PDB file of C-alpha atoms in Angstrom:
ATOM      1  CA  MET F   1     128.393 -65.134  -6.836  1.00 39.00           C
ATOM      2  CA  GLY F   2     129.499 -66.165  -3.353  1.00 42.00           C
ATOM      3  CA  SER F   3     129.551 -62.622  -2.060  1.00 42.00           C
ATOM      4  CA  LEU F   4     126.155 -61.961  -3.628  1.00 43.00           C
ATOM      5  CA  SER F   5     124.721 -64.985  -1.851  1.00 43.00           C
ATOM      6  CA  ARG F   6     126.118 -63.850   1.486  1.00 43.00           C
ATOM      7  CA  GLY F   7     124.604 -60.406   0.930  1.00 48.00           C
ATOM      8  CA  ARG F   8     121.185 -61.880   0.397  1.00 56.00           C
ATOM      9  CA  GLY F   9     121.417 -63.893   3.575  1.00 56.00           C
ATOM     10  CA  ALA F  10     122.628 -61.012   5.745  1.00 57.00           C
ATOM     11  CA  PRO F  11     120.128 -59.762   8.323  1.00 59.00           C
ATOM     12  CA  PRO F  12     118.556 -56.401   7.529  1.00 62.00           C
ATOM     13  CA  ALA F  13     119.908 -53.359   9.295  1.00 61.00           C
ATOM     14  CA  ALA F  14     118.000 -52.667  12.494  1.00 62.00           C
ATOM     15  CA  ALA F  15     115.645 -49.714  12.362  1.00 59.00           C
ATOM     16  CA  PRO F  16     116.367 -46.927  14.863  1.00 61.00           C
ATOM     17  CA  ALA F  17     114.485 -47.374  18.121  1.00 71.00           C
ATOM     18  CA  LEU F  18     111.553 -44.987  18.331  1.00 84.00           C
ATOM     19  CA  THR F  19     111.669 -44.400  22.063  1.00 89.00           C
ATOM     20  CA  PHE F  20     111.358 -40.959  23.578  1.00 91.00           C
ATOM     21  CA  ARG F  21     111.795 -39.577  27.074  1.00 91.00           C
ATOM     22  CA  PHE F  22     109.119 -36.960  27.605  1.00 93.00           C
ATOM     23  CA  ASP F  23     109.932 -34.045  29.856  1.00 93.00           C
ATOM     24  CA  ARG F  24     108.563 -30.678  30.976  1.00 94.00           C
ATOM     25  CA  ALA F  25     108.934 -29.107  27.544  1.00 95.00           C
ATOM     26  CA  ASP F  26     106.926 -31.906  25.956  1.00 95.00           C
ATOM     27  CA  GLY F  27     104.101 -31.190  28.402  1.00 96.00           C
ATOM     28  CA  TYR F  28     103.851 -27.666  26.976  1.00 97.00           C
ATOM     29  CA  TRP F  29     104.010 -29.161  23.475  1.00 97.00           C
ATOM     30  CA  LEU F  30     101.090 -31.509  24.172  1.00 97.00           C
ATOM     31  CA  GLN F  31      99.022 -28.745  25.761  1.00 97.00           C
ATOM     32  CA  GLY F  32      99.640 -26.603  22.687  1.00 97.00           C
ATOM     33  CA  TYR F  33      98.417 -29.314  20.346  1.00 96.00           C
ATOM     34  CA  ALA F  34      95.311 -29.782  22.510  1.00 97.00           C
ATOM     35  CA  GLU F  35      94.583 -26.044  22.180  1.00 98.00           C
ATOM     36  CA  PHE F  36      95.005 -26.318  18.401  1.00 97.00           C
ATOM     37  CA  LEU F  37      92.509 -29.191  18.211  1.00 97.00           C
ATOM     38  CA  MET F  38      90.031 -27.355  20.446  1.00 98.00           C
ATOM     39  CA  ALA F  39      90.283 -24.324  18.156  1.00 98.00           C
ATOM     40  CA  GLN F  40      89.319 -26.484  15.171  1.00 98.00           C
ATOM     41  CA  ALA F  41      86.427 -28.081  17.047  1.00 98.00           C
ATOM     42  CA  ASP F  42      85.078 -24.759  18.310  1.00 98.00           C
ATOM     43  CA  PHE F  43      85.249 -23.209  14.851  1.00 98.00           C
ATOM     44  CA  TRP F  44      83.185 -26.051  13.380  1.00 97.00           C
ATOM     45  CA  LEU F  45      80.695 -26.089  16.255  1.00 98.00           C
ATOM     46  CA  ALA F  46      80.199 -22.336  16.008  1.00 98.00           C
ATOM     47  CA  HIS F  47      78.335 -23.009  12.751  1.00 98.00           C
ATOM     48  CA  ASP F  48      75.521 -25.144  11.418  1.00 98.00           C
ATOM     49  CA  PHE F  49      77.333 -27.486   9.007  1.00 97.00           C
ATOM     50  CA  LYS F  50      74.597 -30.156   8.774  1.00 96.00           C
ATOM     51  CA  ASN F  51      74.019 -29.642   5.022  1.00 95.00           C
ATOM     52  CA  THR F  52      77.729 -30.042   4.341  1.00 95.00           C
ATOM     53  CA  PHE F  53      77.885 -33.221   6.392  1.00 94.00           C
ATOM     54  CA  ASP F  54      74.754 -34.776   4.865  1.00 93.00           C
ATOM     55  CA  GLY F  55      75.598 -33.729   1.320  1.00 92.00           C
ATOM     56  CA  SER F  56      79.270 -34.649   1.011  1.00 91.00           C
ATOM     57  CA  PHE F  57      80.713 -36.530   3.978  1.00 92.00           C
ATOM     58  CA  HIS F  58      79.868 -39.933   2.504  1.00 87.00           C
ATOM     59  CA  MET F  59      83.184 -39.526   0.644  1.00 84.00           C
ATOM     60  CA  LEU F  60      84.953 -39.653   4.036  1.00 87.00           C
ATOM     61  CA  PHE F  61      82.624 -42.116   5.751  1.00 87.00           C
ATOM     62  CA  PRO F  62      81.428 -44.494   2.995  1.00 82.00           C
ATOM     63  CA  ARG F  63      79.751 -46.923   5.417  1.00 84.00           C
ATOM     64  CA  ALA F  64      78.002 -44.375   7.627  1.00 86.00           C
ATOM     65  CA  LYS F  65      74.666 -44.580   5.718  1.00 88.00           C
ATOM     66  CA  LEU F  66      74.454 -40.823   5.229  1.00 88.00           C
ATOM     67  CA  PRO F  67      71.334 -39.470   3.451  1.00 87.00           C
ATOM     68  CA  LEU F  68      72.709 -39.281  -0.115  1.00 85.00           C
ATOM     69  CA  GLN F  69      75.017 -42.267   0.057  1.00 78.00           C
ATOM     70  CA  ASP F  70      72.814 -44.804  -1.756  1.00 76.00           C
ATOM     71  CA  THR F  71      71.845 -42.213  -4.370  1.00 79.00           C
ATOM     72  CA  LEU F  72      75.299 -40.835  -5.161  1.00 72.00           C
ATOM     73  CA  VAL F  73      77.539 -43.772  -4.232  1.00 57.00           C
ATOM     74  CA  PRO F  74      75.860 -47.041  -5.240  1.00 54.00           C
ATOM     75  CA  LEU F  75      78.003 -49.900  -3.938  1.00 49.00           C
ATOM     76  CA  ASP F  76      77.436 -52.418  -6.699  1.00 47.00           C
ATOM     77  CA  GLY F  77      79.456 -54.586  -9.022  1.00 42.00           C
ATOM     78  CA  GLY F  78      80.047 -51.654 -11.343  1.00 45.00           C
ATOM     79  CA  MET F  79      82.088 -49.961  -8.643  1.00 49.00           C
ATOM     80  CA  ASN F  80      84.952 -52.467  -8.609  1.00 51.00           C
ATOM     81  CA  GLY F  81      83.876 -53.977  -5.329  1.00 44.00           C
ATOM     82  CA  GLY F  82      82.693 -50.739  -3.747  1.00 47.00           C
ATOM     83  CA  ILE F  83      85.824 -48.624  -4.331  1.00 50.00           C
ATOM     84  CA  LEU F  84      84.920 -45.019  -5.134  1.00 50.00           C
ATOM     85  CA  SER F  85      86.092 -43.827  -8.539  1.00 65.00           C
ATOM     86  CA  SER F  86      88.333 -40.778  -8.680  1.00 72.00           C
ATOM     87  CA  GLU F  87      85.661 -38.932 -10.666  1.00 75.00           C
ATOM     88  CA  TRP F  88      83.090 -39.415  -7.924  1.00 78.00           C
ATOM     89  CA  ARG F  89      85.556 -38.375  -5.263  1.00 80.00           C
ATOM     90  CA  LEU F  90      86.216 -35.178  -7.189  1.00 85.00           C
ATOM     91  CA  ALA F  91      82.475 -34.530  -7.547  1.00 87.00           C
ATOM     92  CA  ASP F  92      81.956 -35.029  -3.817  1.00 87.00           C
ATOM     93  CA  PHE F  93      84.852 -32.688  -3.025  1.00 91.00           C
ATOM     94  CA  ILE F  94      83.300 -30.000  -5.231  1.00 93.00           C
ATOM     95  CA  SER F  95      80.005 -30.525  -3.381  1.00 92.00           C
ATOM     96  CA  LEU F  96      81.794 -30.142  -0.048  1.00 93.00           C
ATOM     97  CA  VAL F  97      83.393 -26.845  -1.060  1.00 95.00           C
ATOM     98  CA  HIS F  98      80.086 -25.549  -2.430  1.00 95.00           C
ATOM     99  CA  LEU F  99      78.218 -26.515   0.750  1.00 96.00           C
ATOM    100  CA  ILE F 100      80.584 -24.668   3.097  1.00 97.00           C
ATOM    101  CA  ASN F 101      78.165 -21.821   3.592  1.00 97.00           C
ATOM    102  CA  TRP F 102      77.636 -22.041   7.314  1.00 98.00           C
ATOM    103  CA  GLN F 103      75.347 -19.897   9.419  1.00 98.00           C
ATOM    104  CA  VAL F 104      76.697 -18.909  12.832  1.00 98.00           C
ATOM    105  CA  VAL F 105      74.740 -20.642  15.612  1.00 98.00           C
ATOM    106  CA  GLU F 106      77.113 -20.263  18.584  1.00 98.00           C
ATOM    107  CA  PRO F 107      79.190 -17.101  18.072  1.00 98.00           C
ATOM    108  CA  GLU F 108      80.952 -17.554  21.405  1.00 98.00           C
ATOM    109  CA  ARG F 109      82.594 -20.713  20.035  1.00 98.00           C
ATOM    110  CA  ARG F 110      84.175 -18.814  17.147  1.00 98.00           C
ATOM    111  CA  GLN F 111      85.505 -16.305  19.673  1.00 98.00           C
ATOM    112  CA  ALA F 112      86.803 -19.212  21.767  1.00 98.00           C
ATOM    113  CA  ALA F 113      88.627 -20.613  18.715  1.00 98.00           C
ATOM    114  CA  ARG F 114      90.804 -17.479  18.589  1.00 98.00           C
ATOM    115  CA  ARG F 115      91.530 -17.716  22.314  1.00 98.00           C
ATOM    116  CA  HIS F 116      92.631 -21.340  21.885  1.00 98.00           C
ATOM    117  CA  LEU F 117      95.006 -20.294  19.116  1.00 98.00           C
ATOM    118  CA  MET F 118      96.413 -17.494  21.253  1.00 98.00           C
ATOM    119  CA  GLU F 119      96.976 -19.947  24.095  1.00 98.00           C
ATOM    120  CA  MET F 120      98.671 -22.347  21.680  1.00 98.00           C
ATOM    121  CA  ILE F 121     101.118 -19.573  20.753  1.00 98.00           C
ATOM    122  CA  ARG F 122     101.832 -18.832  24.423  1.00 98.00           C
ATOM    123  CA  LEU F 123     102.451 -22.505  25.160  1.00 98.00           C
ATOM    124  CA  SER F 124     104.778 -22.862  22.175  1.00 97.00           C
ATOM    125  CA  ARG F 125     106.923 -20.036  23.548  1.00 98.00           C
ATOM    126  CA  GLU F 126     106.991 -21.736  26.957  1.00 97.00           C
ATOM    127  CA  ASP F 127     107.910 -24.982  25.220  1.00 97.00           C
ATOM    128  CA  TRP F 128     110.964 -23.477  23.550  1.00 97.00           C
ATOM    129  CA  LYS F 129     111.986 -21.688  26.727  1.00 97.00           C
ATOM    130  CA  ALA F 130     111.981 -25.056  28.510  1.00 97.00           C
ATOM    131  CA  ILE F 131     113.770 -26.815  25.617  1.00 96.00           C
ATOM    132  CA  ARG F 132     116.573 -24.244  25.611  1.00 95.00           C
ATOM    133  CA  ALA F 133     117.060 -24.718  29.359  1.00 95.00           C
ATOM    134  CA  GLU F 134     117.715 -28.473  28.973  1.00 94.00           C
ATOM    135  CA  THR F 135     121.271 -29.719  29.495  1.00 94.00           C
ATOM    136  CA  ASP F 136     120.748 -33.400  28.663  1.00 92.00           C
ATOM    137  CA  ASN F 137     120.226 -35.071  25.294  1.00 92.00           C
ATOM    138  CA  ASP F 138     118.246 -38.158  26.200  1.00 91.00           C
ATOM    139  CA  ARG F 139     115.785 -39.472  23.600  1.00 92.00           C
ATOM    140  CA  GLU F 140     114.347 -36.024  22.926  1.00 93.00           C
ATOM    141  CA  TRP F 141     110.932 -35.754  21.237  1.00 94.00           C
ATOM    142  CA  LEU F 142     111.630 -32.163  20.238  1.00 94.00           C
ATOM    143  CA  PRO F 143     115.332 -31.307  20.574  1.00 94.00           C
ATOM    144  CA  GLY F 144     116.834 -27.876  20.851  1.00 95.00           C
ATOM    145  CA  PRO F 145     119.872 -26.613  18.919  1.00 95.00           C
ATOM    146  CA  GLN F 146     122.131 -27.723  21.794  1.00 95.00           C
ATOM    147  CA  GLN F 147     120.858 -31.329  21.515  1.00 94.00           C
ATOM    148  CA  LYS F 148     122.667 -32.536  18.424  1.00 90.00           C
ATOM    149  CA  GLY F 149     121.564 -35.358  16.164  1.00 88.00           C
ATOM    150  CA  ALA F 150     118.671 -36.039  13.813  1.00 89.00           C
ATOM    151  CA  ASN F 151     115.352 -36.977  15.370  1.00 88.00           C
ATOM    152  CA  PRO F 152     114.770 -40.708  14.679  1.00 89.00           C
ATOM    153  CA  LEU F 153     111.122 -40.150  13.722  1.00 88.00           C
ATOM    154  CA  THR F 154     111.354 -37.054  11.515  1.00 88.00           C
ATOM    155  CA  GLY F 155     114.976 -37.384  10.377  1.00 89.00           C
ATOM    156  CA  LEU F 156     115.368 -33.651  11.028  1.00 89.00           C
ATOM    157  CA  GLU F 157     117.892 -31.789  13.149  1.00 91.00           C
ATOM    158  CA  VAL F 158     116.924 -28.536  14.825  1.00 93.00           C
ATOM    159  CA  GLY F 159     119.299 -25.606  14.520  1.00 93.00           C
ATOM    160  CA  GLU F 160     119.238 -22.117  15.993  1.00 94.00           C
ATOM    161  CA  GLU F 161     118.024 -20.693  12.674  1.00 93.00           C
ATOM    162  CA  GLN F 162     114.890 -22.875  12.767  1.00 93.00           C
ATOM    163  CA  VAL F 163     114.119 -21.895  16.360  1.00 95.00           C
ATOM    164  CA  GLN F 164     114.525 -18.188  15.611  1.00 95.00           C
ATOM    165  CA  ALA F 165     112.334 -18.517  12.513  1.00 94.00           C
ATOM    166  CA  TRP F 166     109.672 -20.377  14.502  1.00 96.00           C
ATOM    167  CA  LEU F 167     109.607 -17.715  17.216  1.00 96.00           C
ATOM    168  CA  ALA F 168     109.250 -15.083  14.477  1.00 95.00           C
ATOM    169  CA  ALA F 169     106.354 -17.102  13.010  1.00 96.00           C
ATOM    170  CA  LEU F 170     104.670 -17.119  16.441  1.00 97.00           C
ATOM    171  CA  ASP F 171     105.021 -13.331  16.637  1.00 97.00           C
ATOM    172  CA  MET F 172     103.540 -13.039  13.155  1.00 97.00           C
ATOM    173  CA  ALA F 173     100.596 -15.299  14.028  1.00 97.00           C
ATOM    174  CA  GLU F 174      99.930 -13.403  17.256  1.00 98.00           C
ATOM    175  CA  ASP F 175      99.946 -10.060  15.429  1.00 98.00           C
ATOM    176  CA  LEU F 176      97.411 -11.440  12.943  1.00 98.00           C
ATOM    177  CA  LEU F 177      95.121 -12.871  15.633  1.00 98.00           C
ATOM    178  CA  GLU F 178      95.280  -9.610  17.606  1.00 98.00           C
ATOM    179  CA  GLY F 179      94.536  -7.491  14.539  1.00 98.00           C
ATOM    180  CA  ARG F 180      97.836  -5.620  14.775  1.00 98.00           C
ATOM    181  CA  THR F 181      98.784  -6.965  11.332  1.00 98.00           C
ATOM    182  CA  LEU F 182      96.213  -7.563   8.597  1.00 98.00           C
ATOM    183  CA  LEU F 183      95.996 -10.650   6.390  1.00 97.00           C
ATOM    184  CA  PRO F 184      96.342  -9.814   2.688  1.00 97.00           C
ATOM    185  CA  HIS F 185      93.793 -10.807   0.052  1.00 96.00           C
ATOM    186  CA  PHE F 186      94.879 -11.263  -3.541  1.00 95.00           C
ATOM    187  CA  ARG F 187      92.031  -9.093  -4.905  1.00 93.00           C
ATOM    188  CA  ILE F 188      92.505  -6.128  -2.590  1.00 94.00           C
ATOM    189  CA  ALA F 189      95.657  -4.013  -2.668  1.00 90.00           C
ATOM    190  CA  ASP F 190      95.152  -1.320  -0.035  1.00 94.00           C
ATOM    191  CA  LYS F 191      93.288  -3.184   2.731  1.00 97.00           C
ATOM    192  CA  GLY F 192      93.732  -6.390   4.697  1.00 98.00           C
ATOM    193  CA  ILE F 193      91.603  -8.759   6.767  1.00 98.00           C
ATOM    194  CA  ASN F 194      91.406  -8.124  10.504  1.00 98.00           C
ATOM    195  CA  MET F 195      91.500 -11.708  11.820  1.00 98.00           C
ATOM    196  CA  LYS F 196      90.605 -10.664  15.370  1.00 98.00           C
ATOM    197  CA  ARG F 197      87.316  -9.280  14.092  1.00 98.00           C
ATOM    198  CA  PHE F 198      86.841 -12.356  11.884  1.00 98.00           C
ATOM    199  CA  PHE F 199      86.700 -14.486  15.031  1.00 98.00           C
ATOM    200  CA  ASP F 200      85.172 -12.006  17.484  1.00 98.00           C
ATOM    201  CA  GLU F 201      82.476 -10.607  15.161  1.00 98.00           C
ATOM    202  CA  PRO F 202      81.389 -13.816  13.397  1.00 97.00           C
ATOM    203  CA  LYS F 203      79.226 -13.785  10.305  1.00 97.00           C
ATOM    204  CA  THR F 204      78.201 -16.560   7.904  1.00 97.00           C
ATOM    205  CA  PHE F 205      81.280 -18.485   6.808  1.00 98.00           C
ATOM    206  CA  ASP F 206      81.167 -19.005   3.051  1.00 98.00           C
ATOM    207  CA  LEU F 207      84.395 -20.614   1.831  1.00 97.00           C
ATOM    208  CA  VAL F 208      84.027 -19.763  -1.860  1.00 97.00           C
ATOM    209  CA  LEU F 209      82.996 -16.153  -1.223  1.00 97.00           C
ATOM    210  CA  SER F 210      85.827 -15.803   1.285  1.00 97.00           C
ATOM    211  CA  ILE F 211      88.302 -16.888  -1.390  1.00 96.00           C
ATOM    212  CA  THR F 212      86.775 -14.650  -4.059  1.00 96.00           C
ATOM    213  CA  GLY F 213      86.344 -11.684  -1.723  1.00 96.00           C
ATOM    214  CA  PRO F 214      82.731 -10.734  -0.898  1.00 96.00           C
ATOM    215  CA  ALA F 215      82.482 -12.676   2.378  1.00 97.00           C
ATOM    216  CA  ILE F 216      85.573 -11.045   3.887  1.00 96.00           C
ATOM    217  CA  ALA F 217      84.533  -7.482   2.978  1.00 96.00           C
ATOM    218  CA  PRO F 218      83.166  -6.770   6.513  1.00 97.00           C
ATOM    219  CA  TYR F 219      86.608  -7.457   8.003  1.00 98.00           C
ATOM    220  CA  LEU F 220      88.687  -5.310   5.638  1.00 98.00           C
ATOM    221  CA  GLU F 221      90.664  -2.417   7.104  1.00 97.00           C
ATOM    222  CA  HIS F 222      93.499  -0.073   6.297  1.00 98.00           C
ATOM    223  CA  GLY F 223      96.672  -0.769   8.243  1.00 97.00           C
ATOM    224  CA  LYS F 224      99.858  -2.802   8.285  1.00 97.00           C
ATOM    225  CA  ILE F 225      99.412  -5.745   5.911  1.00 97.00           C
ATOM    226  CA  LEU F 226     101.508  -8.902   6.081  1.00 96.00           C
ATOM    227  CA  THR F 227     103.729  -9.120   3.008  1.00 94.00           C
ATOM    228  CA  SER F 228     104.795 -12.227   1.129  1.00 91.00           C
ATOM    229  CA  GLU F 229     108.423 -11.153   1.636  1.00 92.00           C
ATOM    230  CA  GLU F 230     108.028 -11.340   5.425  1.00 93.00           C
ATOM    231  CA  PHE F 231     106.615 -14.855   5.256  1.00 89.00           C
ATOM    232  CA  ASN F 232     109.099 -16.008   2.623  1.00 91.00           C
ATOM    233  CA  GLU F 233     112.002 -14.862   4.815  1.00 91.00           C
ATOM    234  CA  ILE F 234     110.751 -17.125   7.610  1.00 90.00           C
ATOM    235  CA  GLN F 235     110.226 -20.015   5.197  1.00 89.00           C
ATOM    236  CA  ARG F 236     113.800 -19.794   3.922  1.00 90.00           C
ATOM    237  CA  GLN F 237     115.158 -20.462   7.415  1.00 89.00           C
ATOM    238  CA  PHE F 238     113.604 -23.940   7.427  1.00 87.00           C
ATOM    239  CA  GLY F 239     115.578 -25.150   4.416  1.00 81.00           C
ATOM    240  CA  GLY F 240     114.663 -28.075   2.191  1.00 76.00           C
ATOM    241  CA  ALA F 241     112.267 -29.729   4.667  1.00 80.00           C
ATOM    242  CA  GLY F 242     110.045 -26.659   4.498  1.00 87.00           C
ATOM    243  CA  PHE F 243     108.076 -24.604   6.980  1.00 90.00           C
ATOM    244  CA  LEU F 244     105.025 -26.892   7.067  1.00 90.00           C
ATOM    245  CA  THR F 245     107.063 -29.981   7.992  1.00 90.00           C
ATOM    246  CA  PHE F 246     108.664 -28.217  10.945  1.00 91.00           C
ATOM    247  CA  ALA F 247     105.353 -26.541  11.920  1.00 91.00           C
ATOM    248  CA  LEU F 248     103.564 -29.887  12.186  1.00 90.00           C
ATOM    249  CA  TRP F 249     106.351 -31.075  14.468  1.00 92.00           C
ATOM    250  CA  PHE F 250     106.996 -27.885  16.445  1.00 92.00           C
ATOM    251  CA  ASN F 251     103.410 -26.841  17.067  1.00 84.00           C
TER     252      ASN F 251
END
């Protein structure tokens, strides 16, 4: 009992200090993330998405007084103090997906979105070139294989296999955005989607019809199509943490 009492009174273990020393490589990293965000913004602003916003975004902004909010989301006592039920959230999500049928209003912005993504890829390569040239190991935000130890924020350690896989993923993304490799579609066996033309020759963006096939028909071509085996080989190099976890960190 005595030892149990002492255990309860012991101070908790100190959490690792989340302090980082940003350097040249991290400047490339931040620029790359800015390009990624600008690509998202330009893609949205290339289209008229007003109906989507008015018809479904009250699920994201419940106090914004959007047009259908009082009709579809009555904040009364039957709502448990104004908390949206899961059923209503699901209904609003279905509305959002259905309303993503956006006319192109500024085609140059959709073209700019691809250029931002291409610049993000270039900056990521510069980032890793700078990381590999580092000889210190001082509170690294994004360490290289030569800078041993798990990152205190992510708990992950970067090895040479992850870096090589990431550089291969950048090559794959660049080939897709340049139209050298075509994106596969599950309904079409002998053609793929030319993503360069998707951005540079914009047409109405309909999410459902893109998933089912008709909306991507104008961008289908014969050529080299990305295979699931190619992508799976890259994924395997990232181990248990998975490709997406590293991608969010690596940029």
